[in-house]
XYZ file of C-alpha atoms in Angstrom:
247
model
C -15.511 63.136 23.287
C -11.969 63.235 24.850
C -12.381 59.336 26.957
C -13.839 58.248 23.357
C -10.932 59.781 20.853
C -8.432 58.302 24.003
C -10.178 54.641 23.527
C -9.977 55.051 20.109
C -6.622 55.551 20.087
C -5.781 52.965 21.844
C -7.667 50.435 19.827
C -5.567 51.018 16.664
C -2.528 50.554 18.804
C -3.905 47.350 19.768
C -4.929 46.392 15.918
C -2.087 47.980 14.457
C -0.066 44.852 14.732
C -2.884 42.840 13.114
C -3.502 45.245 10.574
C 0.215 45.216 9.684
C 0.123 41.366 9.324
C -3.280 41.306 7.468
C -1.450 43.773 4.703
C 1.696 41.430 5.144
C -0.881 38.250 4.401
C -2.010 40.189 1.063
C 1.205 41.032 0.085
C 3.138 38.073 0.191
C -0.079 35.596 0.091
C 1.230 33.606 -2.963
C 4.645 33.173 -1.590
C 3.139 31.368 1.885
C 0.932 29.565 -0.126
C 4.002 28.169 -2.165
C 5.737 28.089 1.270
C 3.187 25.694 3.160
C 2.951 23.670 0.072
C 6.909 23.211 -0.479
C 6.954 22.187 3.944
C 4.436 19.457 3.155
C 5.845 18.335 0.689
C 9.054 17.880 2.242
C 7.523 16.542 5.230
C 5.876 13.129 3.301
C 9.293 13.148 1.427
C 11.598 12.541 3.998
C 9.324 11.356 6.956
C 6.034 10.188 6.242
C 6.318 8.150 2.132
C 10.075 6.540 3.995
C 8.504 4.859 6.424
C 4.947 3.864 4.745
C 7.180 1.913 1.717
C 10.168 0.379 2.279
C 11.327 0.948 -0.930
C 10.421 4.537 -1.270
C 14.170 5.822 -1.970
C 15.027 2.709 -4.343
C 16.168 2.924 -7.757
C 12.692 3.364 -10.137
C 12.927 -0.370 -11.240
C 13.895 -3.137 -9.765
C 17.281 -4.712 -11.817
C 17.039 -7.973 -13.431
C 18.197 -9.985 -10.078
C 15.989 -8.288 -7.685
C 13.573 -9.135 -10.118
C 14.054 -12.419 -10.877
C 14.349 -12.920 -6.340
C 10.751 -11.744 -6.248
C 9.816 -13.774 -9.565
C 11.062 -16.698 -7.780
C 9.904 -16.026 -4.538
C 6.339 -15.290 -5.359
C 6.398 -18.150 -7.815
C 7.316 -20.715 -4.772
C 4.613 -19.044 -2.089
C 1.830 -19.917 -4.950
C 2.791 -23.147 -5.232
C 2.897 -23.773 -1.856
C -0.647 -22.272 -0.775
C -2.015 -24.380 -3.802
C 0.212 -28.096 -2.474
C -1.370 -27.025 0.887
C -4.612 -27.090 -0.612
C -5.650 -22.903 0.789
C -7.787 -20.662 -0.650
C -5.341 -17.487 -1.696
C -5.256 -14.770 -4.132
C -3.268 -12.073 -5.684
C -4.009 -9.117 -4.627
C -2.836 -4.825 -4.621
C -0.097 -4.345 -6.995
C 0.804 -7.809 -7.754
C -3.124 -8.078 -8.879
C -2.436 -5.050 -10.830
C 0.562 -6.497 -12.525
C -1.274 -9.894 -13.155
C -3.733 -7.838 -14.738
C -2.054 -5.670 -17.070
C 0.708 -7.647 -18.104
C 0.793 -11.071 -15.884
C 3.883 -10.112 -14.662
C 4.960 -8.245 -11.729
C 5.442 -4.507 -12.415
C 8.933 -3.920 -12.594
C 8.974 -0.675 -10.763
C 7.215 -2.934 -7.261
C 9.038 -3.187 -4.364
C 7.550 -6.544 -2.979
C 4.723 -8.945 -3.926
C 1.055 -9.124 -2.087
C -0.658 -12.397 -1.854
C -3.841 -12.479 0.634
C -4.787 -15.662 1.909
C -8.364 -17.008 3.781
C -7.494 -18.046 7.705
C -8.988 -21.675 8.576
C -11.489 -21.047 11.119
C -10.005 -24.148 12.792
C -7.263 -22.912 14.733
C -5.329 -26.171 15.626
C -5.611 -26.317 11.371
C -4.294 -23.608 11.167
C -1.483 -23.790 12.760
C -0.626 -27.002 11.543
C -1.130 -25.564 8.006
C 1.536 -22.366 9.006
C 3.946 -24.870 10.131
C 4.227 -27.034 7.091
C 3.940 -23.291 5.049
C 7.593 -22.832 7.008
C 9.152 -25.764 6.911
C 8.336 -26.469 2.786
C 9.344 -23.160 1.872
C 12.862 -23.033 3.983
C 13.683 -25.938 1.447
C 13.515 -23.605 -1.096
C 15.873 -20.825 0.723
C 12.638 -19.179 1.663
C 12.266 -17.878 5.021
C 8.470 -17.719 5.474
C 5.231 -17.440 8.173
C 1.702 -16.606 7.476
C 2.128 -12.718 7.510
C 5.336 -12.358 5.202
C 7.908 -14.528 3.425
C 11.549 -13.361 2.044
C 14.505 -14.466 0.120
C 17.775 -12.937 -0.069
C 16.844 -9.177 -0.610
C 12.804 -9.238 -1.334
C 9.575 -9.945 0.198
C 6.572 -11.164 -0.148
C 3.618 -10.191 2.382
C 0.417 -12.366 2.960
C -2.004 -10.658 4.287
C -4.859 -13.053 6.499
C -8.488 -13.057 5.507
C -11.625 -13.103 7.347
C -15.142 -13.304 6.676
C -17.844 -11.979 8.701
C -21.557 -11.775 8.045
C -23.425 -8.085 8.456
C -26.924 -6.730 7.675
C -25.481 -5.667 3.994
C -24.890 -9.284 3.802
C -21.392 -11.500 3.867
C -17.929 -9.866 3.591
C -14.430 -10.805 3.332
C -11.984 -8.516 5.359
C -7.996 -8.933 6.343
C -7.201 -9.800 9.461
C -4.462 -7.466 10.923
C -1.771 -7.952 13.443
C -1.944 -5.856 16.570
C 1.328 -3.792 15.347
C 0.001 -2.751 11.991
C -3.603 -1.811 13.687
C -2.197 0.416 16.268
C 0.580 1.819 13.262
C -1.603 3.139 10.757
C 0.846 5.120 8.822
C 2.325 1.199 7.735
C -1.133 1.165 5.680
C 0.120 4.537 3.851
C 1.364 2.204 1.055
C -1.766 1.372 -0.191
C -3.224 4.921 -0.249
C -6.753 4.824 -1.451
C -6.871 0.558 -1.461
C -10.149 -0.688 -0.385
C -9.508 -4.109 1.325
C -13.213 -5.169 2.821
C -15.094 -7.012 -0.237
C -18.647 -8.345 -0.915
C -17.562 -12.113 -0.268
C -18.937 -12.930 -3.773
C -16.447 -11.045 -5.350
C -13.747 -12.622 -4.489
C -14.773 -16.601 -3.530
C -14.813 -18.566 -6.046
C -11.166 -17.635 -6.935
C -10.489 -17.766 -10.801
C -7.155 -18.515 -12.235
C -5.343 -16.070 -14.444
C -2.368 -16.565 -16.139
C 0.738 -15.013 -14.115
C 4.395 -15.288 -14.452
C 3.534 -18.378 -16.936
C 1.118 -20.425 -14.385
C -2.062 -20.393 -13.891
C -2.591 -18.501 -10.298
C -6.179 -17.890 -8.152
C -7.098 -14.128 -8.414
C -10.616 -12.708 -7.173
C -13.632 -14.008 -8.871
C -14.365 -10.314 -10.331
C -10.761 -9.130 -10.630
C -11.219 -6.308 -12.624
C -14.078 -4.757 -10.101
C -11.303 -5.272 -7.519
C -8.798 -3.372 -8.840
C -11.213 -1.055 -10.362
C -12.492 -0.326 -6.631
C -9.008 -0.950 -5.031
C -7.346 1.523 -7.092
C -9.905 4.059 -7.801
C -7.478 6.911 -9.621
C -4.442 5.192 -10.628
C -5.170 1.420 -11.744
C -5.552 2.730 -15.743
C -1.693 4.319 -15.503
C 1.260 3.840 -14.289
C 1.476 5.523 -10.689
C 5.037 4.492 -9.130
C 5.482 5.158 -5.530
C 9.061 5.545 -5.515
C 10.164 9.466 -6.497
C 13.235 8.553 -8.519
C 10.508 7.396 -11.468
C 9.406 10.923 -11.591
C 12.672 12.686 -12.583
C 14.617 12.287 -15.612
C 17.372 9.901 -14.924
C 21.016 12.554 -15.531
C 22.931 8.771 -15.951
């Protein structure tokens, strides 16, 4: 019996720290949960989101100069794809802006245009060279991944097609550096990138910045699938958009 009592005392001593922690957790549970949530938000705010969005810390809306530069850049990229007879379409936030207001969304940070790659590698390279050379005439530096003008840029997402048991689809052909750095794709959050071929091709025309540009064949379906939670509402990816202005 004495041995059992001693064992019980030892067990209580061993369990005491755990019991104390349990009581502490119960007492301060709400505060601890709040502290964890705040910590996660701070990590996203200071580390994750700034690395995913190059414009996360910028002012909410583009100023008149940057907006004019972005319109200039986007318009010339579109014109060049038309001139070179390329299959392209607006995508992501730029497509969303075209559907909502026929223009670039003021709080967007860049432009997004997709393009179907040519199967012939020599023709693809020749097109890329012509694209780069012609845009230089307008002060734009460009390749088939990105075009830049002054302080703005237009991301160009290259696409390929594939056929599987579920049918023909169109998907983005990403450089290895982006595939390896998944955080760069956080900028699209809920965005979907692989679509049934028939939802994209043949493209149709939609009025955008005063000109007829190519958009996916079923562009409303693409927008709703790409942004299932935010396509109906404005959802800026800049933190300053969510705070009142004190100026």
